Coordinates of C-alpha atoms in Angstrom, one line a residue:
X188 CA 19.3 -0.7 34.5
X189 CA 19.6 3.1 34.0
X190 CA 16.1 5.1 33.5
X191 CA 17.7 6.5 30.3
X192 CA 14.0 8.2 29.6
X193 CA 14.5 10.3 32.7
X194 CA 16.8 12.4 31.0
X195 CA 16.3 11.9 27.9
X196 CA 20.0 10.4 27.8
X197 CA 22.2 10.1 24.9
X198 CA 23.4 6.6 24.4
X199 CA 27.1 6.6 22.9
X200 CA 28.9 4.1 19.9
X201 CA 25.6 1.9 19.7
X202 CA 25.7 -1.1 16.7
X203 CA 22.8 -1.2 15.0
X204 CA 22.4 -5.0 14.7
X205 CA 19.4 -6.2 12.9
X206 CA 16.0 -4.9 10.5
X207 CA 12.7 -4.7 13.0
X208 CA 9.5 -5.0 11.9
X209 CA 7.4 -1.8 10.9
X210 CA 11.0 -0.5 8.8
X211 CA 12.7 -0.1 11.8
X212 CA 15.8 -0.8 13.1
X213 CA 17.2 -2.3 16.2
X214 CA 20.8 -2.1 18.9
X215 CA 21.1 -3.9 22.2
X216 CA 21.6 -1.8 25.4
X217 CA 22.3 -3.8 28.8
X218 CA 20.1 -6.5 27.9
X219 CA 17.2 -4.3 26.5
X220 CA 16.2 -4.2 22.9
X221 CA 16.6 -0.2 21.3
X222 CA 14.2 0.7 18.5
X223 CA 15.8 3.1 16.2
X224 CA 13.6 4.7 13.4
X225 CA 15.2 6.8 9.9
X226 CA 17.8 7.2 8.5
X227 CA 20.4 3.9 9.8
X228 CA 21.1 0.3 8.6
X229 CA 22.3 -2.7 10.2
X230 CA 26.3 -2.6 10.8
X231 CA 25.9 1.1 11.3
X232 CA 27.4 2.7 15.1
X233 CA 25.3 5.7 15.9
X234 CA 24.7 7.8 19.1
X235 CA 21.0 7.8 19.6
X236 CA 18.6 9.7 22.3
X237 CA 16.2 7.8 23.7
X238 CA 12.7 8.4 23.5
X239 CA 10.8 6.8 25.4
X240 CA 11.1 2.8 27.1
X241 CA 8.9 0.4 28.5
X242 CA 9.1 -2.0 31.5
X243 CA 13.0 -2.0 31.2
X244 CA 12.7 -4.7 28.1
X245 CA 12.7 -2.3 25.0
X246 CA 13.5 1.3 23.9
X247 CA 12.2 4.0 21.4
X248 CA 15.4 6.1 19.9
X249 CA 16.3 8.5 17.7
X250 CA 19.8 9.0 15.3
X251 CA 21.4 12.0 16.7
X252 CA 24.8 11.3 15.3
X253 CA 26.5 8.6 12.8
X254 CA 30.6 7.0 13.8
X255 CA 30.3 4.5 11.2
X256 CA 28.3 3.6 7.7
X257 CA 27.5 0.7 7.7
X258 CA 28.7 -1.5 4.1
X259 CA 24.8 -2.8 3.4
X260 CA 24.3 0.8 2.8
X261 CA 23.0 2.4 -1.1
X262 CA 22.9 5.7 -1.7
X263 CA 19.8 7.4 -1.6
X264 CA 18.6 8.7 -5.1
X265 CA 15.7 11.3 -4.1
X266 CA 16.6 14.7 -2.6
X267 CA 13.2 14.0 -0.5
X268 CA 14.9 10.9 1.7
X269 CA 14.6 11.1 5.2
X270 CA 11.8 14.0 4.9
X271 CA 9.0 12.5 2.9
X272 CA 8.9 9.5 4.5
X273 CA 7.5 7.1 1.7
X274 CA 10.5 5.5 0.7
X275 CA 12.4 4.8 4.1
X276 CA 14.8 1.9 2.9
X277 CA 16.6 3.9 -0.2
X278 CA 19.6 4.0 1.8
X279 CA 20.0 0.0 1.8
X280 CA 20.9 -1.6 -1.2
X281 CA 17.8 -3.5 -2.7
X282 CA 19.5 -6.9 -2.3
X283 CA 19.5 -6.6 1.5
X284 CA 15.8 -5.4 1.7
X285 CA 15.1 -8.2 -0.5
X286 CA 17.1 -10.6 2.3
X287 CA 15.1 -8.9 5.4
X288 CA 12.0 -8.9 3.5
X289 CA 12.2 -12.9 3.1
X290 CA 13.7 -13.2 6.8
X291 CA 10.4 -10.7 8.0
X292 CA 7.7 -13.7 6.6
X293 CA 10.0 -16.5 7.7
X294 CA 9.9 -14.9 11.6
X295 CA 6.0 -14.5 11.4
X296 CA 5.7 -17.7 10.1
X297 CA 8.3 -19.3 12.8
X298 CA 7.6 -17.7 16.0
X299 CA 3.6 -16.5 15.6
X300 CA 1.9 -19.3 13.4
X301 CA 4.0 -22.0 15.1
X302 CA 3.5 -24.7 12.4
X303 CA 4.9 -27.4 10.5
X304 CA 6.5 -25.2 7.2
X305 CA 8.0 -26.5 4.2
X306 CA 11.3 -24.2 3.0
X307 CA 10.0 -20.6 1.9
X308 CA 10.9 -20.1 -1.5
X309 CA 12.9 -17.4 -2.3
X310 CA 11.1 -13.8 -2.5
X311 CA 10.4 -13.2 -6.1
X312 CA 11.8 -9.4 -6.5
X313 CA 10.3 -6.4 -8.6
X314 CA 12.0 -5.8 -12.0
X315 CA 11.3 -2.1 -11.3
X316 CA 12.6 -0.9 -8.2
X317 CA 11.5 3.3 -9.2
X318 CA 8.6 4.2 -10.9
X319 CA 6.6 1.1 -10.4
X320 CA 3.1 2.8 -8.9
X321 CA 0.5 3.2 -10.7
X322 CA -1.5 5.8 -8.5
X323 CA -0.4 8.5 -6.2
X324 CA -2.4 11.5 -4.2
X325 CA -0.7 14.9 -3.7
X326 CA -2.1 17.6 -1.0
X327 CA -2.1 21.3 -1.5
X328 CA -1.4 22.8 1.7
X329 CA -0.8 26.8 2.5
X330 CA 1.0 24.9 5.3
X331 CA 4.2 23.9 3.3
X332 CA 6.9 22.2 5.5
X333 CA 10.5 23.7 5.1
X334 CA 13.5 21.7 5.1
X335 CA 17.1 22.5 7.1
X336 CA 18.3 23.4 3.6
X337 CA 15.3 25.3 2.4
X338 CA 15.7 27.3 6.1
X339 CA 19.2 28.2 6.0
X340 CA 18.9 29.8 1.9
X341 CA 17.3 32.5 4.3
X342 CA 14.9 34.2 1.2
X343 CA 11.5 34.1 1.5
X344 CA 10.1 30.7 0.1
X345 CA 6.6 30.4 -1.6
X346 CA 4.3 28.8 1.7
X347 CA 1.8 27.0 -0.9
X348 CA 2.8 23.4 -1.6
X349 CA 1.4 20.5 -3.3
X350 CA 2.8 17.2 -2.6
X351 CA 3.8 14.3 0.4
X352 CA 1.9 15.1 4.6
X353 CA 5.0 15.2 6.5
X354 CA 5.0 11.9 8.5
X355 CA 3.0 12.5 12.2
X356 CA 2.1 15.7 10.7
X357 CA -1.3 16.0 9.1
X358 CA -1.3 19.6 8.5
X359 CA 2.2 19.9 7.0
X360 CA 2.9 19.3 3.2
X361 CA 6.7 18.6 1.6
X362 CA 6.3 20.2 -1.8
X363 CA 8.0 17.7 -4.5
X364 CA 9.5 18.4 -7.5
X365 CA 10.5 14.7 -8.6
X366 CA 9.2 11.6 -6.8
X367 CA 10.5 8.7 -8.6
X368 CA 7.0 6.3 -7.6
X369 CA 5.1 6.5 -10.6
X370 CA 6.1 7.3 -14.2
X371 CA 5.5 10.3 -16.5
X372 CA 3.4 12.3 -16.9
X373 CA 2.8 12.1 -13.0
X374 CA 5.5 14.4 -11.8
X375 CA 4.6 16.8 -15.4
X376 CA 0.8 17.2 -14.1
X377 CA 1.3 18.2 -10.8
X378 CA 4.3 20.5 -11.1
X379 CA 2.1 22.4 -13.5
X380 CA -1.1 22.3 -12.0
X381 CA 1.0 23.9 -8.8
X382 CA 2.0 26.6 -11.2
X383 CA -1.3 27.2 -12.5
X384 CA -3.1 27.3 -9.3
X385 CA -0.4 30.0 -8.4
X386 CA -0.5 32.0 -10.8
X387 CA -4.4 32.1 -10.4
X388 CA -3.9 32.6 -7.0
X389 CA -6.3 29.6 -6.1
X390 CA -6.0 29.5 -2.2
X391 CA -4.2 26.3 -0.8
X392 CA -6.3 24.0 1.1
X393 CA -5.7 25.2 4.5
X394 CA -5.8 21.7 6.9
X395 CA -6.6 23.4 10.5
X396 CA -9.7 24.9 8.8
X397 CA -10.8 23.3 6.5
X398 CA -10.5 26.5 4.0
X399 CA -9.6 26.9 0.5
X400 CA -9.8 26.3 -3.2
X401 CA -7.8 23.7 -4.7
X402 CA -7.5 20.9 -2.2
X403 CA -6.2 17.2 -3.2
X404 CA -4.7 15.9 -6.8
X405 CA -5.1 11.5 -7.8
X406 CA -3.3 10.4 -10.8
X407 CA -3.5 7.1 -11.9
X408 CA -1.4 5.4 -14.8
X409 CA -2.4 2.5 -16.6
X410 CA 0.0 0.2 -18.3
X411 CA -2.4 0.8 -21.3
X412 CA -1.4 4.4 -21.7
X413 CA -4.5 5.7 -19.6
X414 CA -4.3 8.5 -17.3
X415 CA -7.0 9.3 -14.9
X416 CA -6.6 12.7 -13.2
X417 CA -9.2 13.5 -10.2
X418 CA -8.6 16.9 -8.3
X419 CA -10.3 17.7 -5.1
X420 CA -11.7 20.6 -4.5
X421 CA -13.2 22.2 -1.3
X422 CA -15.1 25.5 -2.7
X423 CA -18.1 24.6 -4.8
X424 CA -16.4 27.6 -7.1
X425 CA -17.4 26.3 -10.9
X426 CA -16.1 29.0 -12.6
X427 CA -12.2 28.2 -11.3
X428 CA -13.2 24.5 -11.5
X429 CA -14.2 24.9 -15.1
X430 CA -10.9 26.8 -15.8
X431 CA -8.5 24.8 -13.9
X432 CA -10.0 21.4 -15.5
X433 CA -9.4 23.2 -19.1
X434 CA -6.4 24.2 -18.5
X435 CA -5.3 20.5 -17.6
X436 CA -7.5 19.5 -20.5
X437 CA -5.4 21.7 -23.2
X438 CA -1.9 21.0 -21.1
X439 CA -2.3 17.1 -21.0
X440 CA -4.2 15.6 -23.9
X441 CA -2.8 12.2 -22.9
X442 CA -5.0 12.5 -20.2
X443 CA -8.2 9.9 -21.0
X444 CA -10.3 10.3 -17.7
X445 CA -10.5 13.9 -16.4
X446 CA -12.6 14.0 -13.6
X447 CA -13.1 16.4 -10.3
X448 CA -14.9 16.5 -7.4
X449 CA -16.2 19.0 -4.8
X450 CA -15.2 17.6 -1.2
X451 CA -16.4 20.3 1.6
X452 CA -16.2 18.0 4.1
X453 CA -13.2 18.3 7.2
X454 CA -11.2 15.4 5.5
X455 CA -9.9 14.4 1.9
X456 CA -11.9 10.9 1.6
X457 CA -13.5 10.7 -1.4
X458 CA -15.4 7.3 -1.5
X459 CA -18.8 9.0 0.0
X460 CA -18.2 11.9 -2.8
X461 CA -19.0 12.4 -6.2
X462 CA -16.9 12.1 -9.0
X463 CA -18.0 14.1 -11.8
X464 CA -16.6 13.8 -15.3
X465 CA -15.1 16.4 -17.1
X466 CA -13.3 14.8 -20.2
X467 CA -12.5 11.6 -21.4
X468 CA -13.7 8.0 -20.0
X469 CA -14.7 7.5 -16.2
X470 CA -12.6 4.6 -16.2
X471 CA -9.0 3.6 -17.2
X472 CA -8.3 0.1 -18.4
X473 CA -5.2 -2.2 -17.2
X474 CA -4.0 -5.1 -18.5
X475 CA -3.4 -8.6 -17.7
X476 CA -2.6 -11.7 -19.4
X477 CA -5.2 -10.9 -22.4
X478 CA -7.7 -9.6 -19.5
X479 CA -9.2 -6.2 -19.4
X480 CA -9.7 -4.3 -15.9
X481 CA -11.8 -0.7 -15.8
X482 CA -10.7 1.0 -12.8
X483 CA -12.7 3.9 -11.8
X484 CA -12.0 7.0 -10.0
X485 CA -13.2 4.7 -6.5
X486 CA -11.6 1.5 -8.0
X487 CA -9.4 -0.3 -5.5
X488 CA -6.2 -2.1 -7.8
X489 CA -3.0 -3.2 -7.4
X490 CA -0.7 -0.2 -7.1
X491 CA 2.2 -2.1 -8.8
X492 CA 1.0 -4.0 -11.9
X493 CA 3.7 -5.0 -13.0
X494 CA 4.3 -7.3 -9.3
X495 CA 0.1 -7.7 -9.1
X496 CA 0.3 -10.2 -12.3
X497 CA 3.5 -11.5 -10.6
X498 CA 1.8 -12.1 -7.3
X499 CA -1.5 -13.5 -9.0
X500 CA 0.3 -15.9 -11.1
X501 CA 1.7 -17.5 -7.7
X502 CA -1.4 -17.9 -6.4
X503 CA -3.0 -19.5 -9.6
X504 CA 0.0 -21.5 -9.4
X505 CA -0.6 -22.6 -5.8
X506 CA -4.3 -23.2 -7.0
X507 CA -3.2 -25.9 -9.2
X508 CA -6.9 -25.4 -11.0
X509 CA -7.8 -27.9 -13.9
X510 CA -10.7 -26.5 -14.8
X511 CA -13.0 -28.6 -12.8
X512 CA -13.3 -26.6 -9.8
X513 CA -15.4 -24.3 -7.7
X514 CA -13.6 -21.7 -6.4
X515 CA -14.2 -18.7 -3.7
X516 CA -12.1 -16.1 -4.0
X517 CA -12.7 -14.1 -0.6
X518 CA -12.2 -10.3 0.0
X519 CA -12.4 -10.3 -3.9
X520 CA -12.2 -6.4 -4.3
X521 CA -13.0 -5.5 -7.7
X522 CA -12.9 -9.7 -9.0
X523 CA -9.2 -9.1 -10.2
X524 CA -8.0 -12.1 -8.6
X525 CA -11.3 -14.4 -9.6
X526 CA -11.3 -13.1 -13.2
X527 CA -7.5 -14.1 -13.4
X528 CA -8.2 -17.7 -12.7
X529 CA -11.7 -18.1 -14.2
X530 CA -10.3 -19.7 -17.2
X531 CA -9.0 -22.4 -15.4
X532 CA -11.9 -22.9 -12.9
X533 CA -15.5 -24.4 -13.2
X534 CA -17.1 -21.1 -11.3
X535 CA -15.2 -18.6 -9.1
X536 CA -17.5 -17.0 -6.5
X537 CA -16.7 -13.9 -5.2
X538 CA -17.1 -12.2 -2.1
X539 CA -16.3 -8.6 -0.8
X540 CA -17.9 -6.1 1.5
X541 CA -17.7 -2.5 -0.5
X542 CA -20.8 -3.1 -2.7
X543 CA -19.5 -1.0 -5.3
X544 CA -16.5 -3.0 -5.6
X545 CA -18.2 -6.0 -6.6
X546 CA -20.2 -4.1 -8.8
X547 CA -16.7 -3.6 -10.9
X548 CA -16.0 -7.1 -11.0
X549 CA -19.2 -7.6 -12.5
X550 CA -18.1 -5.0 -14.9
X551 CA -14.9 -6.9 -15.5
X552 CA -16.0 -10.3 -15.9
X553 CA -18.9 -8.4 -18.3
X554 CA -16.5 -6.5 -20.7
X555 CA -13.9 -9.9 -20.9
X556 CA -17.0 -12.4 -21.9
X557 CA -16.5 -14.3 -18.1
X558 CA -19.6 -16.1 -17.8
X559 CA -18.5 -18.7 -14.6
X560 CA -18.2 -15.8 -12.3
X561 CA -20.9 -14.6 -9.4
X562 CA -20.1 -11.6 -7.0
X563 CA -21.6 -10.8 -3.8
X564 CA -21.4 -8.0 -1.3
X565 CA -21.5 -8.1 2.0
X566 CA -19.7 -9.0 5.7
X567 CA -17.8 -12.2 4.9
X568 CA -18.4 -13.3 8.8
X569 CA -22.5 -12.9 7.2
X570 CA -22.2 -14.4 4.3
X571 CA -20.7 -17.5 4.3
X572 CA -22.4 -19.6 5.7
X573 CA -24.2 -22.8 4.8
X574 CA -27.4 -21.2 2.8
X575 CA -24.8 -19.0 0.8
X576 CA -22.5 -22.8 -0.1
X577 CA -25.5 -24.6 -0.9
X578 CA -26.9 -21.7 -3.1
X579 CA -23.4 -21.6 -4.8
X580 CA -22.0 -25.2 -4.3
X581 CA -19.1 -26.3 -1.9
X582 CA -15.6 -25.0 -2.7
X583 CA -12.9 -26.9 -3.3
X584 CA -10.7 -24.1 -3.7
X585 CA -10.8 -21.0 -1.8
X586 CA -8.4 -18.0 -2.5
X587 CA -8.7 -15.4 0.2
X588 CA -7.1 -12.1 -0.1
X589 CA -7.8 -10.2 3.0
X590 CA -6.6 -6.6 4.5
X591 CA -3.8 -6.0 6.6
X592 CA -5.9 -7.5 9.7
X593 CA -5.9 -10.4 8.4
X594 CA -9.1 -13.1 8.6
X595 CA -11.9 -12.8 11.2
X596 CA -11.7 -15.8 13.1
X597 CA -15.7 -16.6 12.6
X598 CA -14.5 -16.5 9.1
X599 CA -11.8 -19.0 9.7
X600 CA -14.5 -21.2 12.0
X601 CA -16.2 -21.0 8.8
X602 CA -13.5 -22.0 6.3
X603 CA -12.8 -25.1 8.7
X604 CA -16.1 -26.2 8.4
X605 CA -16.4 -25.7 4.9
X606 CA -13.8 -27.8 4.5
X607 CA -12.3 -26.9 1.2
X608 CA -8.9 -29.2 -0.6
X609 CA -7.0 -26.1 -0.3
X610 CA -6.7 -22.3 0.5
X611 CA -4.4 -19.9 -1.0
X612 CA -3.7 -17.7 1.1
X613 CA -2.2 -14.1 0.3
X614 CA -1.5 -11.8 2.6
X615 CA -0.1 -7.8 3.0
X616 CA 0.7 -8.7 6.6
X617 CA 2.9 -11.8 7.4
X618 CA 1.6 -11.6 11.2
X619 CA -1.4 -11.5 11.0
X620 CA -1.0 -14.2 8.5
X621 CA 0.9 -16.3 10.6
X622 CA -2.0 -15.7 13.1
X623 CA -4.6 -17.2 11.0
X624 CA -2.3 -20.1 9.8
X625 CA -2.3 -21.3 13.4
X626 CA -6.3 -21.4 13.8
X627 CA -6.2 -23.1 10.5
X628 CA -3.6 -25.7 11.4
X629 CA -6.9 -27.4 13.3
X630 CA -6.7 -29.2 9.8
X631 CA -4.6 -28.0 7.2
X632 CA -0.9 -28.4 6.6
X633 CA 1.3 -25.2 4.7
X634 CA 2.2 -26.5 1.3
X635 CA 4.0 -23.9 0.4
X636 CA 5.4 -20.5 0.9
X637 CA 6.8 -17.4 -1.4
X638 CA 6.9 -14.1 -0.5
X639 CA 6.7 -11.3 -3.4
X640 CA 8.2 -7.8 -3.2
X641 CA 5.2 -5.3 -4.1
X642 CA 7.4 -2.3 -3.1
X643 CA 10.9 -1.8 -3.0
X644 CA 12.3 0.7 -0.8
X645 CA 9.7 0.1 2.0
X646 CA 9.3 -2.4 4.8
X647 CA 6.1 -4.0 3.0
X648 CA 6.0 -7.4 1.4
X649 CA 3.3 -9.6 0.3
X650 CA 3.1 -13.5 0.7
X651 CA 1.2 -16.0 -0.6
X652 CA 0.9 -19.8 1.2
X653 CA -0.3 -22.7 0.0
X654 CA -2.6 -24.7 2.5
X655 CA -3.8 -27.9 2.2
X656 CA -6.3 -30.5 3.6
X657 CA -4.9 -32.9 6.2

């Protein structure tokens, strides 16, 4: 085999045959699998360059020029595509990604987990394939990244931006006019607040440094109508902070939770700050089947609530509750899951590390008159273990929810001892998944299997299986 990384050689007419996981793409060359990242779709023959390789059995490449379109293609509707980097798949039509999507979980499940599996169900799609977030952060940067087009205009262009990083590039901002991820007012409040902060002339957050005025912008919608609009900023300068929250105030009166804080520190986390309220509510409310949820400035929820009442009512369905059982609902978050199936449980017992997480489910189940609920905080590896199920009686359902790294094993030890009738399992990460659905097949059999699109135009997809008791 040729050391096509020597070079950095140019590989000619190569068919792009198949999705990869991670939103990639992937060819064949002499035996070797060829990663190709952007802008190309299976059925597509491209020239790529090739990157990098390793031990002869897979390459890294890049597009360098396009023969052939493939027909699985769309056409992409943002002018941002192949720049911003958070909706990589809008050049293939949504009924493909749908296919992959489905085809992604049913690899994981095949080739990692290794298990007995019933058919998957089909993936249940989003109804909104635009404007389906619910919460987006912008950056100001005086670092604004310049596209081909922008370059060749060859006029001075403003260097202040607020919007997407640049992927790989942490000090680099696009600015955005329209992103088509979360509905209006988003893409009003933060075309004007860039204005305003101009015409002020507010100094950009400068990234390298750590210098600046006006640093970082969060809107979050509600399907209520609430707004919630933090900005970040990185000079304790009240005078400008009064007058930019005022003018935001007076501009935006749908607005119901106007907050701000002052983050000095070298990155734009929040969760150690302090939000401070300037108008309105602290929280914004969803809703969800008759059920209330406050989300706070710090509040993790689903970013697509439309697909997160979806996605719950699959795993209630999986539950198969009658209202005769004890259920732990694991990695709980703010108790959205354990409040949506309260009504159809004995007790649901919540557990979640981020104390002030579980503090919000309190909140919910508070505010919604949920009285069978408890909420702990803590490691789960800690916690459960056989003070906390006699304290809290056994499970016979557990519902576990966990981030993209899936389970600890100790936790799935724990879960096998326990012993419940069955776990539902939902997952952001079908390998990882699959991973724990092989340490579990010690003594559970999958039930069932559906994955549900969360986000169209991405590589990401949820899935939700049904284990049971063998």
């Amino acid at each position: 085999m040729k050391n096509y990384k020597k070079n950095r050689q140019v590989v000619s007419n190569l068919l792009i045959e198949d999705f990869a996981s991670e939103g990639k793409c992937i060819g064949k060359l002499e035996g070797a699998v060829v990663f190709v990242e952007g802008n190309v779709a299976p059925g597509d023959v491209v020239d790529v360059e090739i990157l990098s390789f390793k031990k002869k059995k897979f390459y890294e490449a890049r597009v360098i020029k396009t023969h052939s379109l493939s027909e699985k293609r769309a056409e992409p509707f943002c002018e941002y595509f192949g720049t911003c980097g958070g909706c990589k798949w809008q050049h293939i039509g949504y009924k493909e990604q749908l296919q992959f999507k489905w085809q992604q979980v049913s690899d994981h499940l095949h080739r990692i987990a290794k298990v007995p599996l019933p058919e998957i169900e089909p993936i249940f799609p989003s109804e909104k394939t635009t404007f389906y977030r619910n919460k987006l952060e912008y950056t100001f940067s005086n670092l604004r990244w310049f596209t081909n087009e922008e370059i060749a205009q060859g006029v001075e262009l403003e260097r202040n931006a607020l919007g997407f990083h640049i992927p790989k590039r942490f000090d680099r901002i696009l600015n955005i006019e329209k992103c088509f991820l979360q509905p209006d007012p988003s893409n009003d409040i933060r075309n004007q607040l860039r204005t305003f902060a101009l015409s002020k002339g507010f100094r950009f957050y400068d990234q390298k440094h750590n210098v600046g005025f006006v640093r970082n912008v969060i809107i979050r919608t509600a399907n209520t109508g609430d707004v919630m609009v933090i900005v970040q900023f990185a000079e304790p300068n009240q005078e400008d902070i009064d007058v930019t929250m005022a003018f935001l105030a007076e501009t935006f009166p749908q607005i119901t939770s106007l907050q701000y804080i002052i983050n000095t520190k070298g990155n734009d986390s929040y969760y150690d700050q302090t939000a401070i309220l300037y108008a309105g509510k602290p929280y914004i409310e969803e809703q969800m089947e008759g059920l209330t949820f406050r989300v706070g400035p710090k509040s993790f929820y689903q970013t697509n609530s439309d697909q997160a009442y979806e996605l719950y009512k699959i795993a209630r369905d999986f539950a198969q509750l009658t209202g005769n059982e004890h259920v732990y609902d694991l990695y709980t978050g703010t108790g959205t899951i354990a409040n949506f199936v309260a009504r159809q449980a004995k007790a649901v017992i919540g557990v979640e590390y981020v104390p002030e997480a579980i503090e919000d489910a309190k909140i919910n189940s508070a505010i919604n008159g949920i009285e069978n609920t408890r909420f702990y905080a803590g490691d789960m590896k800690n916690v459960l273990n056989e003070e906390f199920v006699a304290q809290n009686g056994h499970p016979d359902v557990v519902i576990t929810d966990p981030p993209r790294a899936g389970m600890d094993e100790p936790v799935v030890r724990t879960l096998l001892r326990m012993e419940p009738t069955k776990i539902v399992y939902v997952s952001c990460n079908s390998a990882t998944q699959a991973r724990d659905l092989a340490w579990l097949d010690e003594k559970y059999t999958v039930q069932r299997v559906r994955p549900v699109d969360m986000f169209p135009h991405t590589h990401h997809v949820e899935n939700v299986v049904l284990l049971e008791k063998k």
